[in-house]
PDB file of C-alpha atoms and ligand atoms in Angstrom:
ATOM      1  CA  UNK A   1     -42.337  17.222 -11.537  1.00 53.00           C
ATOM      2  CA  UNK A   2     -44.346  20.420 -10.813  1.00 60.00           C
ATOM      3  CA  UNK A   3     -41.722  23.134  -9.515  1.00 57.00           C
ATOM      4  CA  UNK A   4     -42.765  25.861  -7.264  1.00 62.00           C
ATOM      5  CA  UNK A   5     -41.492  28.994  -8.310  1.00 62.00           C
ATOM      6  CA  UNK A   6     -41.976  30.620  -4.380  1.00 61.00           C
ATOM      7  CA  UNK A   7     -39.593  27.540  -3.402  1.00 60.00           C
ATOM      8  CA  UNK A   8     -38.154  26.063  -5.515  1.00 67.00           C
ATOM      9  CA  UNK A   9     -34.400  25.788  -5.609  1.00 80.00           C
ATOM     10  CA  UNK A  10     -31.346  23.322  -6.850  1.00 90.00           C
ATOM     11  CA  UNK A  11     -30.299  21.908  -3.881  1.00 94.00           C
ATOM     12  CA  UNK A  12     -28.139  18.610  -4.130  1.00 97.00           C
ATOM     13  CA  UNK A  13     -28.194  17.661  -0.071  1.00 96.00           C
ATOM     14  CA  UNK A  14     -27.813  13.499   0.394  1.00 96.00           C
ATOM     15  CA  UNK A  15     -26.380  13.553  -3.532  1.00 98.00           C
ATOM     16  CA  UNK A  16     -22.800  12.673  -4.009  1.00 98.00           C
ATOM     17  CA  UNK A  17     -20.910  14.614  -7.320  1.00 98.00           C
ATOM     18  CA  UNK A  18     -17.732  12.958  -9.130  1.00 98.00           C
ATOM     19  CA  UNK A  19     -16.017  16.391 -10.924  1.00 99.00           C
ATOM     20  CA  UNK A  20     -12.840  15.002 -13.102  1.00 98.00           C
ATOM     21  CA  UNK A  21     -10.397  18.133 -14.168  1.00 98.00           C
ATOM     22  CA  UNK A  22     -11.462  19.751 -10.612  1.00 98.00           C
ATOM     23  CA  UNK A  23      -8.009  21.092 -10.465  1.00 98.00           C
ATOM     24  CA  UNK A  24      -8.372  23.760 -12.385  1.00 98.00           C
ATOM     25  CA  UNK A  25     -10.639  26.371 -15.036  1.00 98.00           C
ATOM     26  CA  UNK A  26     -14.333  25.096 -15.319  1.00 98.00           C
ATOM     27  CA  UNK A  27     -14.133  21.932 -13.803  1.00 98.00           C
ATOM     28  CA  UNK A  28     -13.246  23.838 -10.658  1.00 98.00           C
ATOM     29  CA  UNK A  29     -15.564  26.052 -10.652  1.00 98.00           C
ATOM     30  CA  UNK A  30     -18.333  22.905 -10.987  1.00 98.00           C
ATOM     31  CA  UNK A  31     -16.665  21.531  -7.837  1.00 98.00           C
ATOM     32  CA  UNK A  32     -17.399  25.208  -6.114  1.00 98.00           C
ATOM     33  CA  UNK A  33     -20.972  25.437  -7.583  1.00 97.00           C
ATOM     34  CA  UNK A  34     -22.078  21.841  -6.329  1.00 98.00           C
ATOM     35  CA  UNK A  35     -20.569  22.897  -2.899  1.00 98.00           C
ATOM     36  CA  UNK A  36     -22.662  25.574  -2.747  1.00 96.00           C
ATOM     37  CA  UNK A  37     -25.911  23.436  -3.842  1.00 96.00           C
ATOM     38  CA  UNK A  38     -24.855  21.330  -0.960  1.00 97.00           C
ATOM     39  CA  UNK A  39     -23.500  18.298  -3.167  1.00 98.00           C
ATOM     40  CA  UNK A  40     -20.924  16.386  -1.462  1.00 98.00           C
ATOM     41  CA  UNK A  41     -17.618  16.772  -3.715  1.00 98.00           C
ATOM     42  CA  UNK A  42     -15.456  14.061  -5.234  1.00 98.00           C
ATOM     43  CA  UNK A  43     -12.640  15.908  -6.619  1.00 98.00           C
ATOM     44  CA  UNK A  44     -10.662  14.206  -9.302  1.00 98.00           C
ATOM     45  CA  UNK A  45      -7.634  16.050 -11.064  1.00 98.00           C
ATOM     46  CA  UNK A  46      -3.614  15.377 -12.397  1.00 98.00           C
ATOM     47  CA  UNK A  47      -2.242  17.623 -10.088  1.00 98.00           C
ATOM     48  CA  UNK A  48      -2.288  16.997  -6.200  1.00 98.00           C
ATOM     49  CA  UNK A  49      -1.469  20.664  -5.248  1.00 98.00           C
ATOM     50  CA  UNK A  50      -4.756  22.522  -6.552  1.00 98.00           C
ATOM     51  CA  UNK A  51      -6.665  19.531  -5.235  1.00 98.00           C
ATOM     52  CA  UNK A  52      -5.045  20.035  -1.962  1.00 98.00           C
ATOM     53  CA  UNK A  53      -5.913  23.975  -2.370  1.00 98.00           C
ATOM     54  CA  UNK A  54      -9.876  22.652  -3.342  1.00 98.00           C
ATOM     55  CA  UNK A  55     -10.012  20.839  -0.237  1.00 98.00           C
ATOM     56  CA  UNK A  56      -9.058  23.914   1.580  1.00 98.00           C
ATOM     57  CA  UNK A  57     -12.141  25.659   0.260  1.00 98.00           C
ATOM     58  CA  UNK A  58     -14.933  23.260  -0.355  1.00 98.00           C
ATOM     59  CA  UNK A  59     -14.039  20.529   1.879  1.00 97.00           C
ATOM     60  CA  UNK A  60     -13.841  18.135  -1.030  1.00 98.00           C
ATOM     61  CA  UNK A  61     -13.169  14.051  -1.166  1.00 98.00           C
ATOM     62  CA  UNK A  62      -9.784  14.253  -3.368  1.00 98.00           C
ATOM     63  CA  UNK A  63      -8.469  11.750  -5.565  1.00 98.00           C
ATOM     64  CA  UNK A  64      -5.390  12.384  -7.453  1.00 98.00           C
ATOM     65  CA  UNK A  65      -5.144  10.008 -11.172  1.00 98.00           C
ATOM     66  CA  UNK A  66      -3.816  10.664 -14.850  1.00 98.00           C
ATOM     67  CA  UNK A  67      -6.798   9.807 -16.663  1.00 98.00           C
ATOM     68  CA  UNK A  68      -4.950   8.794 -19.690  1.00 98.00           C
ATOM     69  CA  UNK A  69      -4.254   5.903 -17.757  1.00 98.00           C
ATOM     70  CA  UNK A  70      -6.853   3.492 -18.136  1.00 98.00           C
ATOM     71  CA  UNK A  71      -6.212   1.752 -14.660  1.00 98.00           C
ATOM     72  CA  UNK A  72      -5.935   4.701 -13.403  1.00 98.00           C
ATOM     73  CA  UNK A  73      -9.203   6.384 -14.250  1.00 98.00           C
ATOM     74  CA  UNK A  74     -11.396   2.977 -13.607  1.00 98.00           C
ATOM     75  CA  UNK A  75      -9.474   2.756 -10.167  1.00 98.00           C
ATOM     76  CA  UNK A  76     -10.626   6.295  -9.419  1.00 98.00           C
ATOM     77  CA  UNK A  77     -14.260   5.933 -10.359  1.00 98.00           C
ATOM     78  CA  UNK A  78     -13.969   2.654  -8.268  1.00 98.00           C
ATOM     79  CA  UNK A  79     -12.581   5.207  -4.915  1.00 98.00           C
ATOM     80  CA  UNK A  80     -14.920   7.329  -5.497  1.00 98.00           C
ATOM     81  CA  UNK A  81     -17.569   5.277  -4.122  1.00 97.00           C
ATOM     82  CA  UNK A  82     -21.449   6.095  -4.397  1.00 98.00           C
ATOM     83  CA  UNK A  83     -21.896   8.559  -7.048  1.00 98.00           C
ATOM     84  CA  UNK A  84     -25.346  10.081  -7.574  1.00 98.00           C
ATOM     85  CA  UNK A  85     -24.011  12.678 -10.203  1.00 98.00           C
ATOM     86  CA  UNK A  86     -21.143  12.824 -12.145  1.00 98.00           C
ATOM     87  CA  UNK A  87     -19.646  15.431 -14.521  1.00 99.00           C
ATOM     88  CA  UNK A  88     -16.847  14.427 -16.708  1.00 99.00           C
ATOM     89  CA  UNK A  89     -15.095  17.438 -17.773  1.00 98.00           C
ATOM     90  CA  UNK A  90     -11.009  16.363 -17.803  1.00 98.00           C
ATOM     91  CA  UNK A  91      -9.618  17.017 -21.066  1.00 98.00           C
ATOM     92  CA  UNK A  92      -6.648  18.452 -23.037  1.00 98.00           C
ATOM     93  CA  UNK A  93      -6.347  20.004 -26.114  1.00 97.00           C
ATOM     94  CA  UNK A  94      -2.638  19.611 -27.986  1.00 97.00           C
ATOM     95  CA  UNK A  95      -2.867  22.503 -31.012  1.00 95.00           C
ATOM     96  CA  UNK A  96      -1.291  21.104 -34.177  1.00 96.00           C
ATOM     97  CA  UNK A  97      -2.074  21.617 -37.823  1.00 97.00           C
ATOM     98  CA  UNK A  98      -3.887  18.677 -39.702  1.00 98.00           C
ATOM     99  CA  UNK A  99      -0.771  17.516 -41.378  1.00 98.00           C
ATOM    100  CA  UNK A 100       0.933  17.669 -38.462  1.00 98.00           C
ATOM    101  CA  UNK A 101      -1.005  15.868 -35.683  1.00 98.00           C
ATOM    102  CA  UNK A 102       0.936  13.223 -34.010  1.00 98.00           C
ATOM    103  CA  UNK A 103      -0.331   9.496 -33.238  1.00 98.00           C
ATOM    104  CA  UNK A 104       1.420  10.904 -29.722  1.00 98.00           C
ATOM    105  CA  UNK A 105      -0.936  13.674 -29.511  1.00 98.00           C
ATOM    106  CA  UNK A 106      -4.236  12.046 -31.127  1.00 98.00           C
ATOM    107  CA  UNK A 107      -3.988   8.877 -28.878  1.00 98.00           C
ATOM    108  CA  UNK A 108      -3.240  11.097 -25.660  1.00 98.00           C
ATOM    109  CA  UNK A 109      -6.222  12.816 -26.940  1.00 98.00           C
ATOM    110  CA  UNK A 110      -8.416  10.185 -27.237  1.00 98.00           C
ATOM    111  CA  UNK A 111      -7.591   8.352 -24.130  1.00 98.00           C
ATOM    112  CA  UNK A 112      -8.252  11.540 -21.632  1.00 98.00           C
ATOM    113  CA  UNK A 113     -11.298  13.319 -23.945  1.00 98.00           C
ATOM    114  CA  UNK A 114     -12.799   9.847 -24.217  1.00 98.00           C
ATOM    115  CA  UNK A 115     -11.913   6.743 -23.112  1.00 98.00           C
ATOM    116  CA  UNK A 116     -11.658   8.237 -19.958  1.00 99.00           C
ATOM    117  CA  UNK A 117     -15.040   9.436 -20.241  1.00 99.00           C
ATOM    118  CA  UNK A 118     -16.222   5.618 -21.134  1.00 98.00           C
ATOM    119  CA  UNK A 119     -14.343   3.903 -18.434  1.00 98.00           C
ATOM    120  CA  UNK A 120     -15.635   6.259 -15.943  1.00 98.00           C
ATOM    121  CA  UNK A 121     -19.198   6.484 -16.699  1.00 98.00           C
ATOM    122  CA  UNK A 122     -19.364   2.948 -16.885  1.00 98.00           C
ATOM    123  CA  UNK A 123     -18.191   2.005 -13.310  1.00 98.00           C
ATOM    124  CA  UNK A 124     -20.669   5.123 -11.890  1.00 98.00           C
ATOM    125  CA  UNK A 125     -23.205   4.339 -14.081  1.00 98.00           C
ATOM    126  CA  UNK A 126     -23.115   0.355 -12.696  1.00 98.00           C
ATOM    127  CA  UNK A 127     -22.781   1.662  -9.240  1.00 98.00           C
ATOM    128  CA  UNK A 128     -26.494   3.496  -9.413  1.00 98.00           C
ATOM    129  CA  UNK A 129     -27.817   0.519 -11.579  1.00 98.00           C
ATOM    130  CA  UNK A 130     -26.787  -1.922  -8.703  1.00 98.00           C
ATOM    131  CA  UNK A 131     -28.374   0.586  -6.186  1.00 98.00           C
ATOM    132  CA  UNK A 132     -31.420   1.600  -7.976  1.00 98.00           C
ATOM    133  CA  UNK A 133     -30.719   5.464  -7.628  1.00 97.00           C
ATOM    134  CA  UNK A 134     -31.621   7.580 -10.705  1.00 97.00           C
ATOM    135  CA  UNK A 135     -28.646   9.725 -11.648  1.00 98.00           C
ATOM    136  CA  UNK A 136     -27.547  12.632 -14.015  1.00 98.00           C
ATOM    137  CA  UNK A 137     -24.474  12.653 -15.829  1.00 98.00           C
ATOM    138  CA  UNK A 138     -22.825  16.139 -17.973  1.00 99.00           C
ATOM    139  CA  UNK A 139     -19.860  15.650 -20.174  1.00 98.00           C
ATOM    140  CA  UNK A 140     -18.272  19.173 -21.082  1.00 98.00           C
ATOM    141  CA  UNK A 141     -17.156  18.481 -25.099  1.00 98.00           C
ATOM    142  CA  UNK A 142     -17.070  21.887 -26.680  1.00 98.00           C
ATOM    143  CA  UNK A 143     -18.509  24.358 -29.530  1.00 96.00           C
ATOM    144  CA  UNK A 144     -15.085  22.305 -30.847  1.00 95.00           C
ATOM    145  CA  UNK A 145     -17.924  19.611 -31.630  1.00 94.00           C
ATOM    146  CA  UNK A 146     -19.967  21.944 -34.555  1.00 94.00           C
ATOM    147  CA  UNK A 147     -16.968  24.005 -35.507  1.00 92.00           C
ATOM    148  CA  UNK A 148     -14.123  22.806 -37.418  1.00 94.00           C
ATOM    149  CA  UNK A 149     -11.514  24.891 -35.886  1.00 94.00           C
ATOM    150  CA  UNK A 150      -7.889  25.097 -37.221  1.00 94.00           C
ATOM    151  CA  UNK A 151      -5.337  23.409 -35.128  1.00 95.00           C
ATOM    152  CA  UNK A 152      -7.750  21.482 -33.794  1.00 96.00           C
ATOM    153  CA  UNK A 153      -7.909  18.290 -35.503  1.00 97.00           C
ATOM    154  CA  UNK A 154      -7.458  15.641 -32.444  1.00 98.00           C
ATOM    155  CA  UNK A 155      -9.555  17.886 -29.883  1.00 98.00           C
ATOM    156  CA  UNK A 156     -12.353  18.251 -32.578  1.00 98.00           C
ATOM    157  CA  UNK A 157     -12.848  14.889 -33.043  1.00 98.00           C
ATOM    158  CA  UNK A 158     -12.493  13.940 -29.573  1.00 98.00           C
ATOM    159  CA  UNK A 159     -15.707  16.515 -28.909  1.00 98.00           C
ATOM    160  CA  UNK A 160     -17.704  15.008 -31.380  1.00 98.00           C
ATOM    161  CA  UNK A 161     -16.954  11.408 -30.262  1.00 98.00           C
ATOM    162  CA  UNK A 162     -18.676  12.629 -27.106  1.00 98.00           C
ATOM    163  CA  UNK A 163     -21.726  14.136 -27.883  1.00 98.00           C
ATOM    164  CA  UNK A 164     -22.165  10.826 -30.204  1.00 98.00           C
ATOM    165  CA  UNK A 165     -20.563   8.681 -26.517  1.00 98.00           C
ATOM    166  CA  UNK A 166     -23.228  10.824 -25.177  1.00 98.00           C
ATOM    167  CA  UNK A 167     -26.164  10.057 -27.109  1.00 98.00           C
ATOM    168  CA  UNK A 168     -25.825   5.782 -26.765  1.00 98.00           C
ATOM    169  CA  UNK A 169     -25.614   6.635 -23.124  1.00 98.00           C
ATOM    170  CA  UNK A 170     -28.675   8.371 -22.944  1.00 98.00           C
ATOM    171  CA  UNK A 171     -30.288   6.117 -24.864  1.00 98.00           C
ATOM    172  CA  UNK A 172     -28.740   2.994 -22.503  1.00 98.00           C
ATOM    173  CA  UNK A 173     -28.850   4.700 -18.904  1.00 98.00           C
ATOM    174  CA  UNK A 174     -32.212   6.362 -19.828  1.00 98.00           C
ATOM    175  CA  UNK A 175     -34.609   3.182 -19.102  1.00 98.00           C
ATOM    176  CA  UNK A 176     -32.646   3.239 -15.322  1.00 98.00           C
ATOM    177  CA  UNK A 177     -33.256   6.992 -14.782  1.00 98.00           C
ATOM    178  CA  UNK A 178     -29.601   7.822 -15.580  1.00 98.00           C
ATOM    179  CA  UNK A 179     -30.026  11.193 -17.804  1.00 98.00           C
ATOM    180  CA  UNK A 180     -26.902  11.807 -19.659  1.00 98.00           C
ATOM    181  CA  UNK A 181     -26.396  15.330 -21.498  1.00 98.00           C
ATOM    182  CA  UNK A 182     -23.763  17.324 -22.837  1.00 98.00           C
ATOM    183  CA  UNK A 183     -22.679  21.125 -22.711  1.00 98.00           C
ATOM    184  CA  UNK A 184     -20.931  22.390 -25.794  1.00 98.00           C
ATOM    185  CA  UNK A 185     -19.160  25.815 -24.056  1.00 98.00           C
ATOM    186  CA  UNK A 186     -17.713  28.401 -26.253  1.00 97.00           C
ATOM    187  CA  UNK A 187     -14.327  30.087 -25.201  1.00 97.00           C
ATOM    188  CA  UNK A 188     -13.267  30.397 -21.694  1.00 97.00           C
ATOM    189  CA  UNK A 189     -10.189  31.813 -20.630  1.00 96.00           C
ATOM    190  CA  UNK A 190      -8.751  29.348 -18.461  1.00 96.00           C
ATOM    191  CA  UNK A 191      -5.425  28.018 -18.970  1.00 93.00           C
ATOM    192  CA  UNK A 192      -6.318  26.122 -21.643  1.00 94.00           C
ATOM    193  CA  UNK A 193      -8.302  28.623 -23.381  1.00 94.00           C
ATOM    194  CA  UNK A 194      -5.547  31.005 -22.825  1.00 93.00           C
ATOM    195  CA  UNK A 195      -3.402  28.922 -25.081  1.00 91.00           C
ATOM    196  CA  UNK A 196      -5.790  29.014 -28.188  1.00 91.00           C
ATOM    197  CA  UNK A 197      -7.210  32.172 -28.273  1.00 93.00           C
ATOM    198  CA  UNK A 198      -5.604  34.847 -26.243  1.00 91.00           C
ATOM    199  CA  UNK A 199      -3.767  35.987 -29.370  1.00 92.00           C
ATOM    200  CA  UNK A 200      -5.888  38.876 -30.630  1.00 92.00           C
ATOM    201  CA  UNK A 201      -5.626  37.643 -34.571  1.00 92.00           C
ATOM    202  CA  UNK A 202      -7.445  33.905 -33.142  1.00 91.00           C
ATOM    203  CA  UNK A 203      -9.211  35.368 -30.189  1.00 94.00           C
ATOM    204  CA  UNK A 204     -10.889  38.278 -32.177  1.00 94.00           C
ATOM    205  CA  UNK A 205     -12.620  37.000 -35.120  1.00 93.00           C
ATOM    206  CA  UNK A 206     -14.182  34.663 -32.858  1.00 94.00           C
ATOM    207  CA  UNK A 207     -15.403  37.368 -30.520  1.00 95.00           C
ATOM    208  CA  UNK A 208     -16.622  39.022 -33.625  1.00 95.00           C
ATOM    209  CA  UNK A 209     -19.047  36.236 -34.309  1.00 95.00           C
ATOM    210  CA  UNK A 210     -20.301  35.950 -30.300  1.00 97.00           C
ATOM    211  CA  UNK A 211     -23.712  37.811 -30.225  1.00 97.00           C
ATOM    212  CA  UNK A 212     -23.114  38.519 -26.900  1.00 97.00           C
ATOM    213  CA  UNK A 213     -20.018  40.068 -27.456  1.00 96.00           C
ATOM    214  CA  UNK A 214     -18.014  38.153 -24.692  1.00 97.00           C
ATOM    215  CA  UNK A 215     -16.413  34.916 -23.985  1.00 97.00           C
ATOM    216  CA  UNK A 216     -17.880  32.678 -21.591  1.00 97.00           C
ATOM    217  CA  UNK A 217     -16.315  32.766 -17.814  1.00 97.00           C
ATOM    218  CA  UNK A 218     -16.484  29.539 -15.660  1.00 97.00           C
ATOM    219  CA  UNK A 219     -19.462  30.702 -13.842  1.00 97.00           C
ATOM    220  CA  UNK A 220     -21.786  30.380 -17.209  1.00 97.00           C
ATOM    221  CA  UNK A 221     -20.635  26.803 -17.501  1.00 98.00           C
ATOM    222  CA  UNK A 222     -21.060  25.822 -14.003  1.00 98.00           C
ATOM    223  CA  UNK A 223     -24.765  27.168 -13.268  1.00 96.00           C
ATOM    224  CA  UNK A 224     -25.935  25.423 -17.007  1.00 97.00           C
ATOM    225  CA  UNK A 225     -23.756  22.101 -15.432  1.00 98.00           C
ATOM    226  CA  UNK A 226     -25.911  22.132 -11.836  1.00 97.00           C
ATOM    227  CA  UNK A 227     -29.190  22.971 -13.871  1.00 97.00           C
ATOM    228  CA  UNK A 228     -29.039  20.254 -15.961  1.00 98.00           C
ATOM    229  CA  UNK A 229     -27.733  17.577 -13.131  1.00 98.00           C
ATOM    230  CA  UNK A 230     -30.972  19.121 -11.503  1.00 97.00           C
ATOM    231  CA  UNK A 231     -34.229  17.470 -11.291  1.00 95.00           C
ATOM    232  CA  UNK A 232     -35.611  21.089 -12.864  1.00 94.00           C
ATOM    233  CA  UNK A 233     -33.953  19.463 -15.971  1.00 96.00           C
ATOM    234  CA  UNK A 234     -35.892  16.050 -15.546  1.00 96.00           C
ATOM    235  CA  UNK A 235     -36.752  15.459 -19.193  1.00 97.00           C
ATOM    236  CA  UNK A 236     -33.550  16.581 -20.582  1.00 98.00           C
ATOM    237  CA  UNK A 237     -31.680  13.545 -21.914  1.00 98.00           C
ATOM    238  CA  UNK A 238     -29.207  13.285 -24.826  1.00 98.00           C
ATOM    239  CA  UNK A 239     -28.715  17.090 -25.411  1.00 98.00           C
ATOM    240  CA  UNK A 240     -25.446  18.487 -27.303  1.00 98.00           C
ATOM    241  CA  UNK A 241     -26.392  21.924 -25.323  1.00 98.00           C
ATOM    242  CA  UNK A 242     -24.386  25.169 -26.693  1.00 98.00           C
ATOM    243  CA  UNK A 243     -23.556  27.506 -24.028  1.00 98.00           C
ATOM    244  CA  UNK A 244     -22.124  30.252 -26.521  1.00 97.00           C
ATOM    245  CA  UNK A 245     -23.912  33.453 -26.365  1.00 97.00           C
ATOM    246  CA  UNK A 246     -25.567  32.604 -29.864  1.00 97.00           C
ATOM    247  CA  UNK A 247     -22.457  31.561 -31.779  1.00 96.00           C
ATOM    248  CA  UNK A 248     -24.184  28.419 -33.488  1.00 94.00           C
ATOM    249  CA  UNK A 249     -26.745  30.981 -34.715  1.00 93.00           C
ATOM    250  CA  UNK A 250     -24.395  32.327 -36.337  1.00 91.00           C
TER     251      UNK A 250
HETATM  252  P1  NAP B   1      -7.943  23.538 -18.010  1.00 87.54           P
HETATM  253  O1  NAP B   1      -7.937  24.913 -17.471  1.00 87.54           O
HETATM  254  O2  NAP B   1      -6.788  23.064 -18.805  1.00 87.54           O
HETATM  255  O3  NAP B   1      -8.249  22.522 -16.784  1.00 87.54           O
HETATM  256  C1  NAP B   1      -8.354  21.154 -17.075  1.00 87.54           C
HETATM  257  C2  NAP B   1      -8.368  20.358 -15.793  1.00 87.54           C
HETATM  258  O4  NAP B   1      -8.434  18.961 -16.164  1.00 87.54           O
HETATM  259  C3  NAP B   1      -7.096  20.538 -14.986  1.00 87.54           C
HETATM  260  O5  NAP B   1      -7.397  20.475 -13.625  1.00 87.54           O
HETATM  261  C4  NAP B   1      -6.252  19.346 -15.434  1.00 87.54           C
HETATM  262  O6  NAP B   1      -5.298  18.948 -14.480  1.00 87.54           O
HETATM  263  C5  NAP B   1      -7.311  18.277 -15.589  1.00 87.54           C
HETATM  264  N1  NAP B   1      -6.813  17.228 -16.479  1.00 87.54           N
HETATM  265  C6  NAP B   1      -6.396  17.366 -17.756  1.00 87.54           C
HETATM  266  N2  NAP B   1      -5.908  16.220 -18.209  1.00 87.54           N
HETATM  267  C7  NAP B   1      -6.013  15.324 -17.193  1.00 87.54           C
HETATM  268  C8  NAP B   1      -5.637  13.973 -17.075  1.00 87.54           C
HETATM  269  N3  NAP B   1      -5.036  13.305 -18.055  1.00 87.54           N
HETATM  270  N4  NAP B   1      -5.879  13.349 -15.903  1.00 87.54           N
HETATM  271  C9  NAP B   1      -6.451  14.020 -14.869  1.00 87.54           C
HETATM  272  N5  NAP B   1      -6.824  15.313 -14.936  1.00 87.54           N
HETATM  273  C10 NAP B   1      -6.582  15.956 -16.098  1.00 87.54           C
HETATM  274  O7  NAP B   1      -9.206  23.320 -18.966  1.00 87.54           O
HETATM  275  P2  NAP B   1     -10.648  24.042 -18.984  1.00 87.54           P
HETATM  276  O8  NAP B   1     -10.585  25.140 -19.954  1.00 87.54           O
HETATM  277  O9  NAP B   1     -11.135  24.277 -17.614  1.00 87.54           O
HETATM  278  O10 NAP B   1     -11.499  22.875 -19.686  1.00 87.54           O
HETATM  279  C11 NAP B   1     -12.411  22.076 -18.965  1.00 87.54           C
HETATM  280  C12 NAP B   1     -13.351  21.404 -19.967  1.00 87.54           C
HETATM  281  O11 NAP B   1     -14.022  22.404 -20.743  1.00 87.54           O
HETATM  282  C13 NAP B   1     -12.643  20.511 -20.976  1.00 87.54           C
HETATM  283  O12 NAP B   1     -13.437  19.397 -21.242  1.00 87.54           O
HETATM  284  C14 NAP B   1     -12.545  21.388 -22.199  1.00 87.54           C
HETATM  285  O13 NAP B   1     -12.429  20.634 -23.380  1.00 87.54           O
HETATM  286  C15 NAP B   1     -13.857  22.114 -22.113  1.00 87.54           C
HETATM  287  N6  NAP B   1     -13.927  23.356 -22.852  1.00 87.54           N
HETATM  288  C16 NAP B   1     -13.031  24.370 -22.604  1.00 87.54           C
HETATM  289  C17 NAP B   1     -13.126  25.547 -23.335  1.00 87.54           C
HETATM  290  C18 NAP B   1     -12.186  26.691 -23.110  1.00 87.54           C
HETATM  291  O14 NAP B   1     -12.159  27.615 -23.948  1.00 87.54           O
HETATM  292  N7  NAP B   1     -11.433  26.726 -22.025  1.00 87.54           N
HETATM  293  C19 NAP B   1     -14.117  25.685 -24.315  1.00 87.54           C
HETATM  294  C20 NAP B   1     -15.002  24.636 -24.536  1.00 87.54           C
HETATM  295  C21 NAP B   1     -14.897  23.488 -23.794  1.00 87.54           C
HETATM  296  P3  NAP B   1      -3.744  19.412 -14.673  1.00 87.54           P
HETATM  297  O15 NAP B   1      -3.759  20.903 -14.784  1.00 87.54           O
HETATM  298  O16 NAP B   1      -3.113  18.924 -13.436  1.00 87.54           O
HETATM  299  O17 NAP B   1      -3.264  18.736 -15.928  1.00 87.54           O
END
């Protein structure tokens, strides 16, 4: 599609956006950046409270489910109802060494970073199928996904599971006009991101080896998000997309 720079703008009017982890950090700010665009928000998060204070703001559709639950996250996707776009970006991340990673903590992992992920795509991904809409998914996996980081063993291979999750469903949803990318976000310093890096000994080193000398905020993840759901991003399909200053140049 030709794009006219004089008018041309994202703007998501008629379009319907599923945001898991909208309670808090990045996903959050998606939910607030697809407002804006004019998407109509489907707010999914663990925690009824911030959804409650999302609603408040944006106006949002709210649906409260612990995606480790795998009834609970395909019953979601089901309420959510006609999804045009859909940006799965609920995850933990439970620090332990390697030799001390628990089947507790790896499974927990697994379910929310990924089989989440699965379960949800697939009852979206049906829904514009069965209506013959073209759709654009993001998954948010991490810089986690090229960078063995310490601690990280269960979150690390969670990421990569996705961007690999990510490529079969570009490869499957493409021939339906269902693009399906990934963004690979360096640190943010969001609650969780707070927990594994705030400490100046972690936190600095990796600064060090940012180019742009910063850490991401939520805003740099959320415009790269509504870009690629965009139809400016209309031939992007299967990406593992870093948004990290230049880090992976590194
Ligand atoms: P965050 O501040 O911890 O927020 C995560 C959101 O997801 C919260 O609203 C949380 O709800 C929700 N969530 C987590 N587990 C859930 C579950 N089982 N069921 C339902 N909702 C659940 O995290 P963030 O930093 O914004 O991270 C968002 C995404 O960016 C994640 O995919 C993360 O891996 C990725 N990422 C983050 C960083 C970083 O440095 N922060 C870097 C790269 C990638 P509750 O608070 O109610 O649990």
């Amino acid at each position: 599609m030709k794009l006219d720079p004089t008018e041309y703008k994202i703007d998501f009017k008629n379009r319907c956006a599923l945001v898991t982890g909208a309670g808090k950090g990045i996903g959050r700010e998606i939910a607030v950046e697809l407002h804006r665009f004019n998407a109509q928000v489907v707010a999914v998060s663990r925690t009824r409270t911030d959804l409650e204070k999302l609603k408040d703001e944006i106006g949002c559709e709210t649906i409260t489910a612990e995606l480790a639950d795998p009834a609970q996250a395909k019953r979601a996707a089901e309420q959510a109802g006609e999804i045009d776009l859909l940006v799965n970006n609920a995850a933990i991340a439970k620090l332990e060494p390697f030799l001390k990673t628990t089947i507790e903590a790896w499974d927990e992992t697994m379910a929310v970073n990924l089989r989440a992920v699965l379960i949800i795509t697939q009852v979206v991904a049906a829904g514009m199928i069965a209506r013959g809409v073209p759709g654009s998914i993001v998954n948010v996996s991490s810089m986690a996904r090229f960078q063995a980081l310490r601690g990280h063993a269960a979150y690390c291979a969670s990421k990569a599971g996705l961007d690999q999750l990510t490529g079969v469903m570009a490869v499957e949803l493409g021939e339906y006009g269902i693009r399906v990318n990934s963004v690979n976000p360096t640190v943010v310093l969001t609650e969780m991101g707070k927990r594994a890096w705030s400490d100046p000994a972690k936190g600095g080193p990796m600064l060090a080896r940012i180019p742009l000398r910063r850490f991401a905020e939520c805003e740099d993840i959320a415009s790269v998000v509504c870009f690629l759901l965009s139809d400016a991003a209309g031939m992007l399909n299967g990406l593992a997309l870093p948004i990290d200053g230049g880090f992976h140049m590194t």
